Coordinates of C-alpha atoms in Angstrom, one line a residue:
M1 CA 0.1 0.1 0.2
E2 CA 1.3 3.5 -1.0
T3 CA 0.8 6.2 1.8
S4 CA -1.3 9.3 0.5
Q5 CA 1.2 12.3 0.7
T6 CA -2.0 14.7 1.4
P7 CA -1.1 16.7 5.0
P8 CA -3.3 15.7 8.0
A9 CA -6.4 17.7 9.1
I10 CA -5.0 18.6 12.7
A11 CA -7.5 20.0 15.2
I12 CA -6.2 21.5 18.8
L13 CA -8.7 21.6 21.3
G14 CA -8.1 24.5 23.9
A15 CA -6.8 28.1 23.3
G16 CA -4.7 28.3 26.3
I17 CA -1.1 28.7 26.8
G18 CA -0.1 24.9 25.3
G19 CA -2.6 25.3 22.7
L20 CA -1.5 28.7 21.5
A21 CA 2.0 27.4 21.8
L22 CA 1.8 24.7 19.6
A23 CA -0.7 26.5 17.0
I24 CA 2.5 29.4 16.7
G25 CA 4.8 26.5 16.1
L26 CA 3.0 24.8 13.5
I27 CA 1.5 28.1 11.8
R28 CA 5.4 29.3 11.6
R29 CA 6.3 25.9 9.9
N30 CA 3.3 26.0 7.4
V31 CA 1.1 23.4 9.1
P32 CA -2.4 24.1 8.9
V33 CA -4.6 23.7 12.1
T34 CA -7.9 24.6 13.6
I35 CA -8.4 25.6 17.3
Y36 CA -11.3 25.1 19.0
E37 CA -12.1 27.0 22.4
A38 CA -15.2 26.5 24.7
A39 CA -14.9 29.9 25.7
D40 CA -16.3 33.0 23.5
Q41 CA -13.0 34.7 23.6
F42 CA -9.4 34.0 25.0
S43 CA -9.4 33.8 28.2
M44 CA -7.7 36.3 30.2
V45 CA -8.4 34.8 33.7
G46 CA -5.2 33.7 35.9
A47 CA -2.1 35.3 37.6
G48 CA 1.4 35.4 37.1
I49 CA 3.3 33.0 34.9
G50 CA 7.3 32.0 35.9
L51 CA 9.5 31.1 33.1
G52 CA 13.1 29.7 33.8
P53 CA 15.6 29.5 30.8
N54 CA 14.4 26.6 29.5
S55 CA 11.0 27.9 29.0
L56 CA 12.7 31.4 27.3
R57 CA 14.8 28.8 24.8
A58 CA 11.2 27.2 24.3
I59 CA 9.7 30.3 23.2
D60 CA 12.6 31.4 21.0
L61 CA 12.2 27.9 19.4
I62 CA 8.3 28.2 18.9
D63 CA 8.9 31.5 17.0
P64 CA 11.7 33.9 18.1
K65 CA 9.3 36.8 17.2
F66 CA 7.4 35.0 20.1
R67 CA 10.6 35.4 22.3
E68 CA 11.1 39.3 21.3
Q69 CA 7.7 40.2 22.2
Y70 CA 8.0 38.2 25.7
E71 CA 11.3 40.4 26.5
Q72 CA 9.1 43.4 26.2
A73 CA 6.1 42.3 28.5
K74 CA 8.2 40.3 31.2
T75 CA 8.8 41.5 34.9
E76 CA 12.2 40.8 36.7
N77 CA 12.7 41.0 40.4
E78 CA 13.5 44.9 41.2
K79 CA 16.5 44.9 43.5
R80 CA 19.8 44.0 41.7
E81 CA 20.6 41.7 44.8
F82 CA 18.0 39.5 43.5
E83 CA 18.6 39.6 39.8
H84 CA 19.7 36.1 39.6
S85 CA 17.3 34.7 42.2
V86 CA 14.3 32.7 41.6
F87 CA 12.8 33.4 45.1
D88 CA 14.3 34.5 48.6
A89 CA 13.4 32.0 51.2
L90 CA 12.2 33.5 54.3
C91 CA 9.8 32.5 57.1
A92 CA 6.1 33.5 57.4
E93 CA 6.3 33.5 61.0
D94 CA 6.0 36.8 63.1
G95 CA 9.4 38.7 62.4
L96 CA 9.7 36.7 59.0
G97 CA 12.5 34.7 60.4
E98 CA 14.7 37.8 61.9
K99 CA 14.1 36.6 65.6
R100 CA 15.6 33.1 64.6
G101 CA 18.5 34.9 62.9
W102 CA 17.2 34.2 59.4
T103 CA 17.3 37.4 57.0
R104 CA 18.1 35.7 53.5
G105 CA 17.8 32.5 51.6
L106 CA 18.4 33.1 47.9
V107 CA 17.6 30.2 45.5
G108 CA 18.6 30.7 42.2
A109 CA 21.8 30.2 39.8
P110 CA 24.4 32.6 38.0
Y111 CA 22.9 31.9 34.7
F112 CA 19.6 32.5 35.9
R113 CA 17.6 35.8 35.5
R114 CA 13.9 35.6 36.9
S115 CA 11.3 36.6 34.8
S116 CA 7.4 36.5 34.6
A117 CA 4.3 37.5 33.0
H118 CA 0.7 38.2 33.9
R119 CA -1.2 35.7 32.0
K120 CA -3.1 38.0 30.4
D121 CA -0.1 39.9 28.7
L122 CA 1.2 36.5 27.8
L123 CA -1.8 35.2 26.2
L124 CA -2.3 39.0 24.4
I125 CA 1.3 38.3 23.0
M126 CA 0.3 34.7 21.8
E127 CA -2.9 35.7 20.1
S128 CA -1.3 38.5 17.9
F129 CA 0.5 35.3 16.1
I130 CA -2.9 33.5 15.5
P131 CA -4.8 34.5 12.5
K132 CA -8.7 35.2 13.5
E133 CA -10.1 32.3 11.2
T134 CA -7.9 29.7 12.7
V135 CA -9.7 29.9 15.9
R136 CA -13.4 28.9 16.5
F137 CA -14.8 30.3 19.8
G138 CA -17.6 28.7 21.7
K139 CA -17.1 25.3 20.6
R140 CA -17.4 23.1 23.7
A141 CA -16.8 19.7 22.9
E142 CA -19.4 17.0 24.0
S143 CA -17.7 13.7 22.8
I144 CA -14.6 12.8 20.9
K145 CA -14.6 9.3 18.9
Q146 CA -12.0 7.6 16.9
V147 CA -13.5 5.8 13.8
K148 CA -11.2 4.0 11.6
D149 CA -8.6 6.5 10.9
K150 CA -10.4 10.0 11.9
V151 CA -11.3 11.7 14.7
I152 CA -15.1 13.0 15.2
I153 CA -15.7 15.9 17.4
R154 CA -19.1 16.7 18.3
F155 CA -19.8 19.9 20.0
Q156 CA -22.6 21.0 22.6
D157 CA -24.1 23.2 19.7
G158 CA -24.6 20.4 17.4
E159 CA -21.7 20.4 14.8
V160 CA -19.8 17.5 14.0
A161 CA -16.3 18.1 12.7
T162 CA -13.8 15.5 11.5
F163 CA -10.3 15.2 11.4
D164 CA -7.2 13.2 10.9
T165 CA -6.0 14.2 14.3
V166 CA -7.3 15.8 17.5
I167 CA -4.4 17.3 20.1
G168 CA -5.9 17.9 23.5
C169 CA -4.8 21.4 25.0
D170 CA -7.7 21.1 27.2
G171 CA -6.5 21.8 30.8
V172 CA -6.0 19.8 33.7
K173 CA -9.6 18.3 33.8
G174 CA -9.8 18.1 29.8
M175 CA -12.0 15.8 28.2
T176 CA -9.1 14.5 25.9
R177 CA -7.6 12.6 28.6
Q178 CA -10.4 10.2 29.1
V179 CA -10.3 9.7 25.4
V180 CA -6.6 9.0 25.3
L181 CA -6.4 6.9 29.1
G182 CA -10.1 5.7 29.3
D183 CA -9.5 2.3 28.0
I184 CA -5.8 1.9 28.8
A185 CA -5.4 3.3 32.6
P186 CA -9.0 4.6 33.8
E187 CA -7.6 5.2 37.2
E188 CA -5.4 7.6 35.9
V189 CA -8.2 9.8 34.0
A190 CA -9.1 12.2 36.8
P191 CA -6.7 14.5 38.5
T192 CA -5.4 14.0 42.0
F193 CA -5.8 16.7 44.3
C194 CA -2.4 17.7 45.6
G195 CA -3.6 17.9 49.3
M196 CA -3.3 21.9 49.0
Y197 CA -5.5 24.5 48.7
I198 CA -4.6 27.9 47.8
Y199 CA -5.6 31.9 48.5
R200 CA -4.4 34.2 45.8
G201 CA -4.6 37.5 44.6
I202 CA -3.1 40.7 42.8
I203 CA -2.2 43.9 44.9
P204 CA -0.8 47.3 43.6
M205 CA 2.7 47.5 44.0
D206 CA 2.7 50.8 45.9
K207 CA 0.2 49.2 48.4
A208 CA 2.6 46.2 48.6
K209 CA 5.4 48.4 49.5
E210 CA 3.2 50.0 52.1
I211 CA 2.5 46.7 53.7
L212 CA 5.7 44.8 52.9
G213 CA 8.4 47.4 52.5
T214 CA 11.8 46.3 51.2
H215 CA 10.0 43.0 50.7
A216 CA 7.9 44.0 48.0
G217 CA 9.1 44.1 44.3
D218 CA 11.2 40.5 44.4
A219 CA 10.2 37.1 44.5
K220 CA 10.0 35.7 47.9
W221 CA 8.9 32.3 49.7
F222 CA 7.7 32.7 53.4
M223 CA 7.5 29.1 54.8
A224 CA 5.6 27.6 57.8
K225 CA 4.7 24.4 59.1
G226 CA 2.0 23.2 56.6
K227 CA 1.7 26.5 55.0
G228 CA 3.4 29.4 53.1
V229 CA 2.8 32.1 50.7
A230 CA 4.9 33.3 47.5
I231 CA 4.9 36.5 46.2
Y232 CA 6.1 38.2 43.0
P233 CA 6.0 41.2 40.8
I234 CA 4.4 41.3 37.7
S235 CA 2.7 43.7 34.8
K236 CA 6.3 45.4 34.9
G237 CA 6.6 46.1 38.3
K238 CA 3.3 47.5 38.9
E239 CA 1.9 44.7 40.5
E240 CA 2.6 42.1 42.8
N241 CA 1.2 38.4 42.6
F242 CA 0.6 36.3 45.8
V243 CA -0.6 32.9 46.3
F244 CA -1.1 31.5 49.9
F245 CA -0.6 27.4 50.3
V246 CA -2.3 25.4 53.1
A247 CA -1.9 21.9 53.2
D248 CA -4.9 19.9 53.5
S249 CA -4.7 15.7 54.3
N250 CA -8.3 15.4 53.5
P251 CA -9.9 14.0 50.6
W252 CA -11.1 17.6 48.5
M253 CA -15.1 17.2 48.8
H254 CA -16.0 19.9 46.8
G255 CA -16.0 18.6 43.3
D256 CA -13.4 20.2 40.8
N257 CA -14.6 23.9 41.5
R258 CA -13.1 26.4 44.3
I259 CA -15.2 27.2 46.9
P260 CA -16.2 30.5 48.5
C261 CA -15.0 31.4 51.8
T262 CA -14.5 34.7 54.3
K263 CA -11.8 36.4 55.3
E264 CA -11.8 35.2 58.5
E265 CA -11.5 31.8 57.5
M266 CA -8.3 32.6 55.7
I267 CA -6.8 34.4 58.7
E268 CA -7.7 31.3 60.9
D269 CA -5.8 28.9 58.4
L270 CA -3.1 31.3 58.3
E271 CA -2.9 31.3 62.3
G272 CA 1.1 32.6 63.5
F273 CA 1.7 34.4 60.2
D274 CA 3.4 37.8 60.5
E275 CA 0.7 40.6 60.4
R276 CA 2.3 41.8 57.3
L277 CA 1.4 39.1 55.2
L278 CA -1.9 38.5 56.6
R279 CA -2.8 42.2 55.2
L280 CA -2.6 41.2 51.9
L281 CA -5.7 39.0 52.3
D282 CA -7.5 42.3 52.0
Y283 CA -6.3 41.9 48.1
A284 CA -7.3 38.2 47.9
S285 CA -10.1 36.8 46.2
P286 CA -12.7 35.1 48.4
Y287 CA -12.2 31.6 47.4
R288 CA -10.2 28.1 48.3
W289 CA -8.7 27.0 45.0
P290 CA -7.6 23.3 45.3
T291 CA -4.6 22.3 43.3
W292 CA -4.3 19.4 41.0
H293 CA -1.4 17.2 39.2
H294 CA -1.5 14.0 36.9
P295 CA 1.4 12.1 39.2
K296 CA 0.9 9.4 36.7
T297 CA 0.4 9.2 33.0
T298 CA 0.7 5.7 31.2
T299 CA 0.9 7.5 27.7
F300 CA 0.4 10.8 26.3
F301 CA -1.4 9.5 22.9
N302 CA -3.7 6.9 22.0
K303 CA -4.0 6.4 18.1
R304 CA -4.9 9.8 16.5
V305 CA -5.4 11.8 19.8
C306 CA -2.6 13.3 21.5
L307 CA -2.0 15.3 24.8
V308 CA -0.3 18.5 25.6
G309 CA 0.3 20.6 28.3
D310 CA -1.9 20.5 31.7
V311 CA -4.2 17.8 30.5
A312 CA -0.9 15.7 30.0
H313 CA 1.1 16.5 33.0
A314 CA -0.6 19.0 35.3
S315 CA 1.9 19.8 38.0
S316 CA 1.9 21.7 41.2
P317 CA 3.5 25.2 41.2
H318 CA 6.4 24.9 43.4
Q319 CA 8.9 24.6 41.1
A320 CA 7.4 27.2 38.6
A321 CA 8.0 24.7 35.7
G322 CA 4.3 23.9 34.9
A323 CA 4.0 26.4 31.8
G324 CA 7.4 25.7 30.8
Q325 CA 6.8 22.1 30.2
G326 CA 3.7 22.8 27.9
L327 CA 5.8 25.1 26.1
E328 CA 8.5 22.1 25.7
D329 CA 5.8 19.9 24.2
A330 CA 4.9 22.9 22.0
V331 CA 8.6 22.8 20.3
I332 CA 8.8 19.2 19.9
L333 CA 5.2 18.4 18.6
S334 CA 5.6 21.0 16.0
H335 CA 8.7 20.1 14.9
L336 CA 7.2 16.6 14.3
L337 CA 4.1 17.3 12.9
A338 CA 6.1 19.8 10.5
L339 CA 7.4 16.5 9.4
V340 CA 4.5 14.4 8.8
K341 CA 3.5 14.1 5.0
S342 CA 0.5 12.1 5.3
P343 CA -2.1 10.9 7.9
E344 CA -0.7 7.6 8.0
Q345 CA 2.9 8.9 10.0
L346 CA 1.0 10.4 12.5
E347 CA 1.2 7.9 15.3
A348 CA 4.7 7.5 14.3
A349 CA 5.4 11.2 15.5
Y350 CA 3.3 10.9 18.5
E351 CA 5.2 7.8 19.8
V352 CA 8.3 9.6 19.5
Y353 CA 6.9 12.8 21.1
D354 CA 5.5 10.4 24.1
A355 CA 8.8 9.1 24.3
V356 CA 10.9 12.5 24.4
R357 CA 8.4 14.5 26.6
R358 CA 6.4 12.0 29.0
P359 CA 9.5 10.9 31.3
R360 CA 10.9 14.6 31.7
A361 CA 7.2 15.9 32.4
Q362 CA 6.3 13.3 34.7
K363 CA 9.7 13.8 36.9
V364 CA 8.7 17.6 37.0
V365 CA 5.7 16.8 38.2
S366 CA 6.9 14.3 40.9
T367 CA 9.6 16.7 42.0
S368 CA 7.4 20.0 42.2
F369 CA 4.9 17.9 44.6
D370 CA 8.2 16.9 46.8
A371 CA 9.1 21.0 46.6
G372 CA 5.9 21.7 47.8
V373 CA 6.2 19.3 50.7
M374 CA 9.8 20.7 51.6
Y375 CA 8.6 24.6 51.5
T376 CA 5.6 23.8 53.8
W377 CA 8.3 21.8 56.5
R378 CA 6.7 18.6 56.1
N379 CA 9.9 17.1 55.1
S380 CA 10.9 14.5 57.8
E381 CA 14.4 14.9 56.8
I382 CA 14.7 18.6 56.6
G383 CA 11.9 20.0 58.4
D384 CA 12.1 23.6 59.5
D385 CA 15.9 23.8 58.7
M386 CA 15.9 26.6 56.6
S387 CA 19.9 26.2 55.7
K388 CA 18.7 22.7 54.2
I389 CA 15.9 23.8 52.6
V390 CA 17.9 26.6 50.9
A391 CA 20.5 24.1 49.8
N392 CA 18.3 21.7 48.4
A393 CA 16.5 24.4 46.3
N394 CA 19.6 25.5 44.9
Q395 CA 20.0 21.8 43.6
R396 CA 17.0 20.7 42.4
L397 CA 16.0 23.2 39.5
H398 CA 19.3 22.9 37.3
W399 CA 18.1 19.8 35.4
I400 CA 15.0 21.5 34.4
W401 CA 16.5 25.1 33.7
Q402 CA 19.7 23.5 32.0
H403 CA 18.1 20.9 29.7
D404 CA 19.3 20.5 26.2
I405 CA 15.8 20.8 24.3
E406 CA 17.8 21.4 20.9
A407 CA 19.1 17.8 21.6
D408 CA 15.7 16.8 21.8
I409 CA 14.5 17.9 18.7
K410 CA 17.6 16.6 16.8
G411 CA 16.8 12.9 18.7
A412 CA 13.2 13.3 18.0
E413 CA 13.9 14.0 13.9
L414 CA 15.8 10.9 13.6
D415 CA 13.7 8.6 15.6
F416 CA 11.2 9.9 14.1
Y417 CA 12.5 9.2 10.4
K418 CA 13.7 5.7 11.6
L419 CA 10.1 4.8 12.6
I420 CA 9.1 5.9 9.3
S421 CA 11.6 3.8 7.4
E422 CA 10.8 0.7 9.7
R423 CA 7.2 0.8 8.8
Q424 CA 7.5 1.9 5.2
P425 CA 5.7 -1.0 2.8
Q426 CA 8.2 -3.2 1.3
T427 CA 7.7 -3.3 -2.4
T428 CA 8.1 -6.4 -4.1
H429 CA 9.6 -7.0 -7.5

């Protein structure tokens, strides 16, 4: 049988960071794609997103113009002494650690320069690379079925669309995970509660400085037993993002959603915190958000349906590496799909993508969870020893930041062509 030379019809489900990054990479490589998004417009909901050196290389490889625009929008630490610091580890207790003689705990590297962006600003940049006709808004998928060599999407509005492949970028609770894993590993489909919920908000920087003094303007992690708060600048230094973490060993009994709460309940949760940190709660949204992750994923694809970003490997935020892993997914998959000459080659591309990306992404998930345990003083060997926490933190991130994604691309291309060659029908004479 001769394989066709018709490029595959590709659909992306979800227009978040992962879906848009993949689409930008495909468009730059002249690969046609259609994006379906359930919302009526690009969602600007969310807060700050931290991007390490690996993430910035990924952005560059997706499209150098993307990197140029990010550089214009990014926010760095304010003071020069924190230029190479991902955060300064301090205590959340009264005095912020000064009473125990702890006043500085820099975590970072000489080659690292901290940068982040408001999710809204990042999405506005990404949106500018996507032709309007490429995105279909208000299209919530109701079912996805694989029939022979096609993938059929049925939408809630009654429309039915058929593609050669569907790539799920539909988030931690996305339905494409069920399509990929439902028959293979059904116990892995639903996300797992990380044993931690959060309070979060954004405060104007001038107000943050009134409350926190010199602690405002730079990334800080204030730690305590079973809880903590991370703060960092966003919006070109005009605002400070903050996230309070509270460990909870009980199952999350409220479905997938946030639940309303009062400021008094937040303060009760954060008993023992320095009064300055508690004042940030005046700017917090009145909700508890559960945190979810996917600690185990047997495969990132099933035939012609493939997973990218949080639906594949949602992570807790404690290494600021989740968004970067979605960007790395986009780099590898856009490169591989640009090599695909016919629909028959799609599964070979996905097989290679899975082999390259899944082990690394899964390690980020597990190590991020471990970091969260340590930063909330629940590591049985380290406890509240801040010197040991900082020493551990300064060793645990290099493998993420210094990863050679260019080598991944080269290896993926070689492996793809090897698979295609092996599977090419032999002609007889």
